Tab-separated table of C-alpha atoms and ligand atoms in Angstrom:
chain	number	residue	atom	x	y	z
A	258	UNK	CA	-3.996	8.107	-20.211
A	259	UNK	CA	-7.816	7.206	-20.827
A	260	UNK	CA	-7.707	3.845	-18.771
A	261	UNK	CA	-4.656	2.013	-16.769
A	262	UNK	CA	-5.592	-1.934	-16.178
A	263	UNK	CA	-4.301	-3.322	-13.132
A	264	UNK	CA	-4.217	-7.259	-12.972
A	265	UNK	CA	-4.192	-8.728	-9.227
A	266	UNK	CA	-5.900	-5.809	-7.654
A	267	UNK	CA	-7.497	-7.290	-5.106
A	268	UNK	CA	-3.772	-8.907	-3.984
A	269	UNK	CA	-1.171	-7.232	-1.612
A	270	UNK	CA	0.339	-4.886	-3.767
A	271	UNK	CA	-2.793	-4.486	-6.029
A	272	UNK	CA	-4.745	-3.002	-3.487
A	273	UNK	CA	-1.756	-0.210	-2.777
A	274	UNK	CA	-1.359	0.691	-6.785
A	275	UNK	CA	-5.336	0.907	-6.687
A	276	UNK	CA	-4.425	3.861	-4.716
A	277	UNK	CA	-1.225	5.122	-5.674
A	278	UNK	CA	-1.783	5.075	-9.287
A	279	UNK	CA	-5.705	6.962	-9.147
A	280	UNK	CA	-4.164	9.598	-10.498
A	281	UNK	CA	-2.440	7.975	-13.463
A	282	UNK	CA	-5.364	7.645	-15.835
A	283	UNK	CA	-8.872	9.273	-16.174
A	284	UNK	CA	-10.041	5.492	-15.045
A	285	UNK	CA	-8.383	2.925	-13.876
A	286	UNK	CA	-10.199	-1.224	-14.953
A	287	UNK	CA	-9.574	-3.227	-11.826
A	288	UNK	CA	-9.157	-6.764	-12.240
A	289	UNK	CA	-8.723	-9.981	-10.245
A	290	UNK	CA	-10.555	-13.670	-9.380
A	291	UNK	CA	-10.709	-12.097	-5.751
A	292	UNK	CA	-13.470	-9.825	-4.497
A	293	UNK	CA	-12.400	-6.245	-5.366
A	294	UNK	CA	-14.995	-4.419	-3.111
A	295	UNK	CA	-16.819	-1.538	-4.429
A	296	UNK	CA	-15.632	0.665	-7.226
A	297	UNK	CA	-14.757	4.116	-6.292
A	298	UNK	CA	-15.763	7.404	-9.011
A	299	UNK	CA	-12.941	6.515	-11.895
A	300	UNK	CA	-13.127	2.948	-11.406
A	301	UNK	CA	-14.006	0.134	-12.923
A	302	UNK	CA	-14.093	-3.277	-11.689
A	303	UNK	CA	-13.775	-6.151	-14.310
A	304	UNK	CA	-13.334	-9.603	-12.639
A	305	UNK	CA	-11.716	-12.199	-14.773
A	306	UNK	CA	-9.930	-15.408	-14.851
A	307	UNK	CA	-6.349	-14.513	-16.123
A	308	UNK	CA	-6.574	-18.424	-17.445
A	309	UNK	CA	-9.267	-17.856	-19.643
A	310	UNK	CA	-8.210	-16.256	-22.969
A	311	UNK	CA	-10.987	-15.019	-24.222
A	312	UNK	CA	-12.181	-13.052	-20.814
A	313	UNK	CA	-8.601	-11.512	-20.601
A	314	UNK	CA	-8.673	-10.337	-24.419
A	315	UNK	CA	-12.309	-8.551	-23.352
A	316	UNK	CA	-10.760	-7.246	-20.496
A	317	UNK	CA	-7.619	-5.541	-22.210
A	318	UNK	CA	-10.104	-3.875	-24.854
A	319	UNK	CA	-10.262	-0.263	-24.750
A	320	UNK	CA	-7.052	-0.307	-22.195
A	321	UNK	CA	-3.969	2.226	-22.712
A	322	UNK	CA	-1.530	0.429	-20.166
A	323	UNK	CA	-1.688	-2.802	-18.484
A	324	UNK	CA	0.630	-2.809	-14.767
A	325	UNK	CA	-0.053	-6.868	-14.014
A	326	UNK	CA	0.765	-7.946	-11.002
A	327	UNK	CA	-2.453	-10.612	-10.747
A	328	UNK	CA	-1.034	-14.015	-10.602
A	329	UNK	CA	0.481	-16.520	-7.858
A	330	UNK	CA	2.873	-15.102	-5.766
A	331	UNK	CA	4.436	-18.248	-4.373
A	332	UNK	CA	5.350	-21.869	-4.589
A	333	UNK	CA	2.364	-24.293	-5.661
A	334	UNK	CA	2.134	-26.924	-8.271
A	335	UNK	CA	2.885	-26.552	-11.765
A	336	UNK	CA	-0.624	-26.449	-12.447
A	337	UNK	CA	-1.862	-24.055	-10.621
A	338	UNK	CA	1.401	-22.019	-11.369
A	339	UNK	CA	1.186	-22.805	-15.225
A	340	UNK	CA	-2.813	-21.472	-15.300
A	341	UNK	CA	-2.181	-18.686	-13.615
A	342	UNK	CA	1.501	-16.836	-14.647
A	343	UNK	CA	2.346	-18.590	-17.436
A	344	UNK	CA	-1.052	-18.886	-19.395
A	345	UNK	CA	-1.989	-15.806	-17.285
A	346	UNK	CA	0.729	-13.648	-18.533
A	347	UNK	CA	0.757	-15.252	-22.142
A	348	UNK	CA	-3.418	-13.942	-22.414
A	349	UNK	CA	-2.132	-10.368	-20.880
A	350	UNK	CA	0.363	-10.208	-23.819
A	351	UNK	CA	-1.066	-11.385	-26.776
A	352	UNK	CA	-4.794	-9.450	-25.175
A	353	UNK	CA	-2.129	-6.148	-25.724
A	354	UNK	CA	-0.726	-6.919	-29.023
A	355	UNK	CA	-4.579	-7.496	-30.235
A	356	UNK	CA	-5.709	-4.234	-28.918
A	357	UNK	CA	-2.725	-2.051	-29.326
A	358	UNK	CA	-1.502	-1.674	-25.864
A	359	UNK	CA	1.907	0.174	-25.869
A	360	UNK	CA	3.260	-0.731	-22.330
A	361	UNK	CA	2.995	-3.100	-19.609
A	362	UNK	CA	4.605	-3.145	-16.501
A	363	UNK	CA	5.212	-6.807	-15.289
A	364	UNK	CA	5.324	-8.128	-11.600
A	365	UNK	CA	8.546	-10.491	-11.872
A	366	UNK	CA	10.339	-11.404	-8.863
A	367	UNK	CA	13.743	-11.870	-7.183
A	368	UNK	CA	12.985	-15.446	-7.440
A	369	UNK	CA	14.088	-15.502	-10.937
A	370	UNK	CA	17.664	-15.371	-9.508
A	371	UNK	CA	16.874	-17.009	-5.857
A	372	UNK	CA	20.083	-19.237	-6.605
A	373	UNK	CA	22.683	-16.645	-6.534
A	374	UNK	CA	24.641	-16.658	-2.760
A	375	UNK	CA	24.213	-13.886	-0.864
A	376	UNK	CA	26.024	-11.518	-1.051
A	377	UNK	CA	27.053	-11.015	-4.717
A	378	UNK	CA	25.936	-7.909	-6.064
A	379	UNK	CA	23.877	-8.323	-9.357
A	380	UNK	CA	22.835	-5.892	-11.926
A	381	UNK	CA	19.397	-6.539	-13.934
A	382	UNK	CA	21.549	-8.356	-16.936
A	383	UNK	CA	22.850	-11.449	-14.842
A	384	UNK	CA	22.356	-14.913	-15.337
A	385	UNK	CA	19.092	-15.905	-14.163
A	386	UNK	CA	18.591	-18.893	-11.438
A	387	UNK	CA	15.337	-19.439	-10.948
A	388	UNK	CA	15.225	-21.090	-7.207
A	389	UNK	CA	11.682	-22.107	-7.590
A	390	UNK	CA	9.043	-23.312	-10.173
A	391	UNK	CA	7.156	-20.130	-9.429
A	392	UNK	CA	10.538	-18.417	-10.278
A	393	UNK	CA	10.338	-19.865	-13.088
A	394	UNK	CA	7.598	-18.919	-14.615
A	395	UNK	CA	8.524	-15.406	-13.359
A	396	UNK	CA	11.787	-16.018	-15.809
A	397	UNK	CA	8.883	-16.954	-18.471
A	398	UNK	CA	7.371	-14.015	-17.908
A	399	UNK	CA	10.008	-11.835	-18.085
A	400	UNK	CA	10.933	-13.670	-21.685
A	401	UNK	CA	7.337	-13.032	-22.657
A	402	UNK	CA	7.826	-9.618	-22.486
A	403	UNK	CA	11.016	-9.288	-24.312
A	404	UNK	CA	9.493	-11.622	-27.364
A	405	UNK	CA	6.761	-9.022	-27.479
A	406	UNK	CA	8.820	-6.049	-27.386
A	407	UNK	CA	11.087	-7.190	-29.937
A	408	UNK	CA	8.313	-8.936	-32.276
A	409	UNK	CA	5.658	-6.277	-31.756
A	410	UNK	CA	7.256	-3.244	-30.167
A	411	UNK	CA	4.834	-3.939	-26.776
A	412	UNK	CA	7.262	-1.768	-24.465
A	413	UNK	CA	7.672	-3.588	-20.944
A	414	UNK	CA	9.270	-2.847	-17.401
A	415	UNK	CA	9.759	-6.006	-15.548
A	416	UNK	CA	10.068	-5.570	-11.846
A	417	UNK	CA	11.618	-8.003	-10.145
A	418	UNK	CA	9.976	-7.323	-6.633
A	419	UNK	CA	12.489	-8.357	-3.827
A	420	UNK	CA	9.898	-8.156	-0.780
A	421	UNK	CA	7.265	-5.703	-1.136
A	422	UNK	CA	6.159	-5.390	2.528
A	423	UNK	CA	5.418	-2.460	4.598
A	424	UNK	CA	8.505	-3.022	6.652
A	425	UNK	CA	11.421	-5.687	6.763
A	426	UNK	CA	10.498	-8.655	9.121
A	427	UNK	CA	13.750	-10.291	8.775
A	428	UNK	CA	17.332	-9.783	8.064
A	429	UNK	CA	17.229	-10.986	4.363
A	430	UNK	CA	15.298	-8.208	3.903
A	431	UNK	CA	17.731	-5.843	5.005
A	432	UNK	CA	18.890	-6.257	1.316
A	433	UNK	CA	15.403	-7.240	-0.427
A	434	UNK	CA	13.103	-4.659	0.978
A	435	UNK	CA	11.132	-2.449	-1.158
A	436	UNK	CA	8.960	0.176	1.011
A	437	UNK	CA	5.375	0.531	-0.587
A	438	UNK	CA	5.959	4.318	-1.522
A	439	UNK	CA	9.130	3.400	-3.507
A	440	UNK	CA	7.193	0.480	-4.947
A	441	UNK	CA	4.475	3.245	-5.862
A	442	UNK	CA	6.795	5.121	-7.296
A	443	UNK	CA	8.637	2.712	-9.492
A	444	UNK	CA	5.507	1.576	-11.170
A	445	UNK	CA	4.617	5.585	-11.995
A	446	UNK	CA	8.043	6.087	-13.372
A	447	UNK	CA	7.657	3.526	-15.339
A	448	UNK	CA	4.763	4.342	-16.752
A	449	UNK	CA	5.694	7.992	-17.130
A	450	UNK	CA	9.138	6.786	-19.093
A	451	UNK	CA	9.027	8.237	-22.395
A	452	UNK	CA	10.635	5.367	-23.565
A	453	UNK	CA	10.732	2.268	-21.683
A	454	UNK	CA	12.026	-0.233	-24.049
A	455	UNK	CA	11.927	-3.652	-22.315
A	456	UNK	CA	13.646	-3.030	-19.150
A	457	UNK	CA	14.157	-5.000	-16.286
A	458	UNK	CA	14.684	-3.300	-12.885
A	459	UNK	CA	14.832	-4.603	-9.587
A	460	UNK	CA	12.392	-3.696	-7.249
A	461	UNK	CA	14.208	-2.445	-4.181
A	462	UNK	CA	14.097	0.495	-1.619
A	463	UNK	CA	17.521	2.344	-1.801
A	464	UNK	CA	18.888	-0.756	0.932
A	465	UNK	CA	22.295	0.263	1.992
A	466	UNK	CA	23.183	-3.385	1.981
A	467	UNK	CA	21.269	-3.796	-1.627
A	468	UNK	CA	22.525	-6.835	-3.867
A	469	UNK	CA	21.171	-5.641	-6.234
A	470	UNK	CA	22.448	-2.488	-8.704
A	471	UNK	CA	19.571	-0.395	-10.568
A	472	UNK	CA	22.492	1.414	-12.733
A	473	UNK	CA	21.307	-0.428	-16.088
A	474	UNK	CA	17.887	1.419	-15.420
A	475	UNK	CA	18.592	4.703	-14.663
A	476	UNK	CA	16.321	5.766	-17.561
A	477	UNK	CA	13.861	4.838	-15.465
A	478	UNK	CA	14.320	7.866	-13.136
A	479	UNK	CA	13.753	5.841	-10.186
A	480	UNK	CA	15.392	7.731	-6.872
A	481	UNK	CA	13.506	5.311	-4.162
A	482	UNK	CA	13.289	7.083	-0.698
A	483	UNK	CA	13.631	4.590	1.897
A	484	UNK	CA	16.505	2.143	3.045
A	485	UNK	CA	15.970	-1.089	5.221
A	486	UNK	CA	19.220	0.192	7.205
A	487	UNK	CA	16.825	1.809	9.566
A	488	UNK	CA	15.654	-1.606	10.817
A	489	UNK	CA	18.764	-3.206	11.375
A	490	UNK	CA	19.265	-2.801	15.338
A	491	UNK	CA	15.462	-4.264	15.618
A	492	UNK	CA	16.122	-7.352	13.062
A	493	UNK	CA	19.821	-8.143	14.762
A	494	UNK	CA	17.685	-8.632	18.049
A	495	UNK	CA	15.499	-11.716	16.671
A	496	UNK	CA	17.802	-15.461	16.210
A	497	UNK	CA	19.531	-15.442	12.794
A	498	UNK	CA	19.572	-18.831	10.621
A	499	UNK	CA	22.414	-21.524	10.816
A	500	UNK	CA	24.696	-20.404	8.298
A	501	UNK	CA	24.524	-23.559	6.789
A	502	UNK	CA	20.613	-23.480	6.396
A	503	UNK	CA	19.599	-22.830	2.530
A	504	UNK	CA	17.393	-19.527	3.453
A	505	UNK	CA	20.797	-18.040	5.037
A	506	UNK	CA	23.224	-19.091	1.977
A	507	UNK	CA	20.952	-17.997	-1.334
A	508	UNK	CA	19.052	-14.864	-2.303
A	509	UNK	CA	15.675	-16.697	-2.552
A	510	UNK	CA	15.885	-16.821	1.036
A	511	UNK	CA	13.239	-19.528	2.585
A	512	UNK	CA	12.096	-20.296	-1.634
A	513	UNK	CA	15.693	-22.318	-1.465
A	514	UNK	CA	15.025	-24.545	1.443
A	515	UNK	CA	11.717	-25.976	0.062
A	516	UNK	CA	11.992	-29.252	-1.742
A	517	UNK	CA	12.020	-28.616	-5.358
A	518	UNK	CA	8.802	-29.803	-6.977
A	519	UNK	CA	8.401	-31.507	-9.919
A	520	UNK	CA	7.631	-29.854	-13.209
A	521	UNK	CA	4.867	-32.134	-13.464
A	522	UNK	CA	4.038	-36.115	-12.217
A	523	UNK	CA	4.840	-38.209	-15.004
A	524	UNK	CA	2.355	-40.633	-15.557
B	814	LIG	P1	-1.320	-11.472	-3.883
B	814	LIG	O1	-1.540	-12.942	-3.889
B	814	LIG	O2	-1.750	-10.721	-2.676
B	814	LIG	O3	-2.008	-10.824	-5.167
B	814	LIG	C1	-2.078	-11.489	-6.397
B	814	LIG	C2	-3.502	-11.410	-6.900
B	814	LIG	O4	-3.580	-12.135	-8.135
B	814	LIG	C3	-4.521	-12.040	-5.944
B	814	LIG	O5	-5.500	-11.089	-5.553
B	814	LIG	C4	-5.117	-13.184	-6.727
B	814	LIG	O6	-6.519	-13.371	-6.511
B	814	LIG	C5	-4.838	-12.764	-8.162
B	814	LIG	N1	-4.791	-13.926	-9.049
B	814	LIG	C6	-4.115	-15.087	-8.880
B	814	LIG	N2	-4.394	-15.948	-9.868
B	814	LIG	C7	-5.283	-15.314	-10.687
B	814	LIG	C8	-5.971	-15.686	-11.866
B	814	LIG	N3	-5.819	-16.901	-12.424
B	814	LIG	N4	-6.800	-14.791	-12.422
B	814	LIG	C9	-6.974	-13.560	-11.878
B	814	LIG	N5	-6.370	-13.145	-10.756
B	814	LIG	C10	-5.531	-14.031	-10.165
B	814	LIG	O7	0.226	-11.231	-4.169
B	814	LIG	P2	1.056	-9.886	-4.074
B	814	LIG	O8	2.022	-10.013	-2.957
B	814	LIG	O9	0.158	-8.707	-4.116
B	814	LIG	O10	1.894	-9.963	-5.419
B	814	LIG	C11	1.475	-9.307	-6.605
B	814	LIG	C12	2.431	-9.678	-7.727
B	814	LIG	O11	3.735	-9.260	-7.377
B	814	LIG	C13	2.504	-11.181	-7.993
B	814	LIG	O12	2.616	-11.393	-9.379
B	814	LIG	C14	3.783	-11.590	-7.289
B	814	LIG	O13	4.363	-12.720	-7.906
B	814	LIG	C15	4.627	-10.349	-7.458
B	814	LIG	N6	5.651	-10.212	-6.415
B	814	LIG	C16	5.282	-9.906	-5.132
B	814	LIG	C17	6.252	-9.743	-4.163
B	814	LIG	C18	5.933	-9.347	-2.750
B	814	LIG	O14	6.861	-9.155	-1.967
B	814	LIG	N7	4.654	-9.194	-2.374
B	814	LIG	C19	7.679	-9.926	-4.478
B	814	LIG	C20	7.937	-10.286	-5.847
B	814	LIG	C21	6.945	-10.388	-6.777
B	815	LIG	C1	8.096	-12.985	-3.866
B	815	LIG	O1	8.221	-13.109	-5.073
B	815	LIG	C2	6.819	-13.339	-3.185
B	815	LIG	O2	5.701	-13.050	-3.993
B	815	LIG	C3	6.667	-12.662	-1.840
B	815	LIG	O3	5.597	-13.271	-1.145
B	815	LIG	C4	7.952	-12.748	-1.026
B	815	LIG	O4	8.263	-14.086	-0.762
B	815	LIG	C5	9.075	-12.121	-1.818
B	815	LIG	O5	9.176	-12.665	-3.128
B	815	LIG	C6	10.435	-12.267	-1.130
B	815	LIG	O6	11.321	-12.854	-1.711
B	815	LIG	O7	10.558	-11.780	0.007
């Protein structure tokens, strides 16, 4: 590849692909709202508002892949939510079907199906339950893609993350966790497919205690290397929730106890 764009760069997991994905293109465009520091040899740095249509369509020009994981990671308004993942992911999209970029590999989330109970295993083709409007536009997102793969033949992996952190902090996590080098290694595989399709894949370390089943991707190659099993004796020492509270009972975890938010204030 001549040059990989990564969206959110300057983010959490942006900053770890910067790294783990050097060696995926001749040069990789770095992109984000956020400061992105100073470009190493092979970079380039191309700050842009993902709102902003026209900036995003300059920004994809030239690109061979897109991996976008810029956008808001959590709950917040509509607004905010609708400027940045919806309208954000829409410009990424139709920025790739104007400049003939094959693949993109999408940053969904497990909040797309945060309303599922814990406990009940789900493979990438269930019913999604958004628990959240930023799971929600996650679900857009991951609709996004398939319209452009089956309207333009835009080949997309959607992750959805569970939680990307370097190690589990809780016991949900126990069955969310994904490790960074497994998360490192999804996006390559993904990128190396040679043919992706539009597939959705969750984004989990090999978790003994997984929910989630990767079998529908197996294309994919995937093997991930590390399991939050290890962590278990430490995370059974700290208080577990009321089994009654929200964050104990669904997948979304703490995204289910927050008071929904409206879609928008009606005047
Ligand atoms: P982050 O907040 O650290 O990084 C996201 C980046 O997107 C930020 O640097 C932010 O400045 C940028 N961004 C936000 N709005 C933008 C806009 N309008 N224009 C340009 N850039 C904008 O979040 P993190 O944790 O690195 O997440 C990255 C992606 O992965 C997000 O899309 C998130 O929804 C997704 N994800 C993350 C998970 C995790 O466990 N960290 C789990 C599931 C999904
Ligand atoms: C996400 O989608 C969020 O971006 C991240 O901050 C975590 O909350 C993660 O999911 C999770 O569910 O642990």
């Amino acid at each position: 590849m001549q040059r990989l764009l990564i969206t959110g760069a300057a983010g959490r997991l942006g900053r770890q692909l910067r790294v783990a994905l050097a060696d995926q293109a001749r040069c990789l465009r770095l992109s984000d709202i956020a400061d992105l520091g100073a470009a190493a040899p092979c970079e380039e740095l191309a700050p842009c508002d993902l709102a902003d249509a026209q900036a995003v369509a300059d920004l994809v020009r030239g690109c061979d892949a897109i991996v976008h994981f810029g956008g808001i990671p959590n709950e917040q308004s509509f607004g905010a939510l609708l400027a940045s993942n919806i309208q954000g992911t829409v410009h990424v999209y139709e920025a790739a079907r104007r400049h003939g970029v094959r693949r993109v590999v999408y940053a969904s989330s497990n909040h797309t199906v945060g309303c599922h109970p814990q406990g009940a295993r789900l493979e990438t083709d269930c019913a999604r339950r958004p628990d959240s409007l930023y799971g929600l536009t996650k679900c857009f997102g991951e609709d996004v893609a398939r319209y452009y793969f089956d309207r333009h033949g835009i080949e997309s992996a959607c992750l959805r993350i569970g939680s990307a952190v370097p190690e589990p902090v809780d016991r949900r996590m126990l069955h969310t966790w994904i490790s960074p080098r497994d998360l490192a290694q999804l996006v390559r595989c993904c990128l190396q497919a040679p043919v992706l399709g539009c597939t959705v894949v969750w984004g989990v370390s090999a978790n003994r205690q997984a929910w989630w089943s990767n079998a529908q991707a197996a294309h994919l190659g995937y093997v991930p290397q590390d399991d939050a099993e290890a962590y278990r004796a430490a995370l059974e020492r700290t208080e577990p929730l009321a089994p009654d509270d929200p964050a104990a009972r669904y997948q979304g975890g703490a995204f289910v106890r927050l008071q929904p938010l409206p879609l928008y204030d009606a005047p």
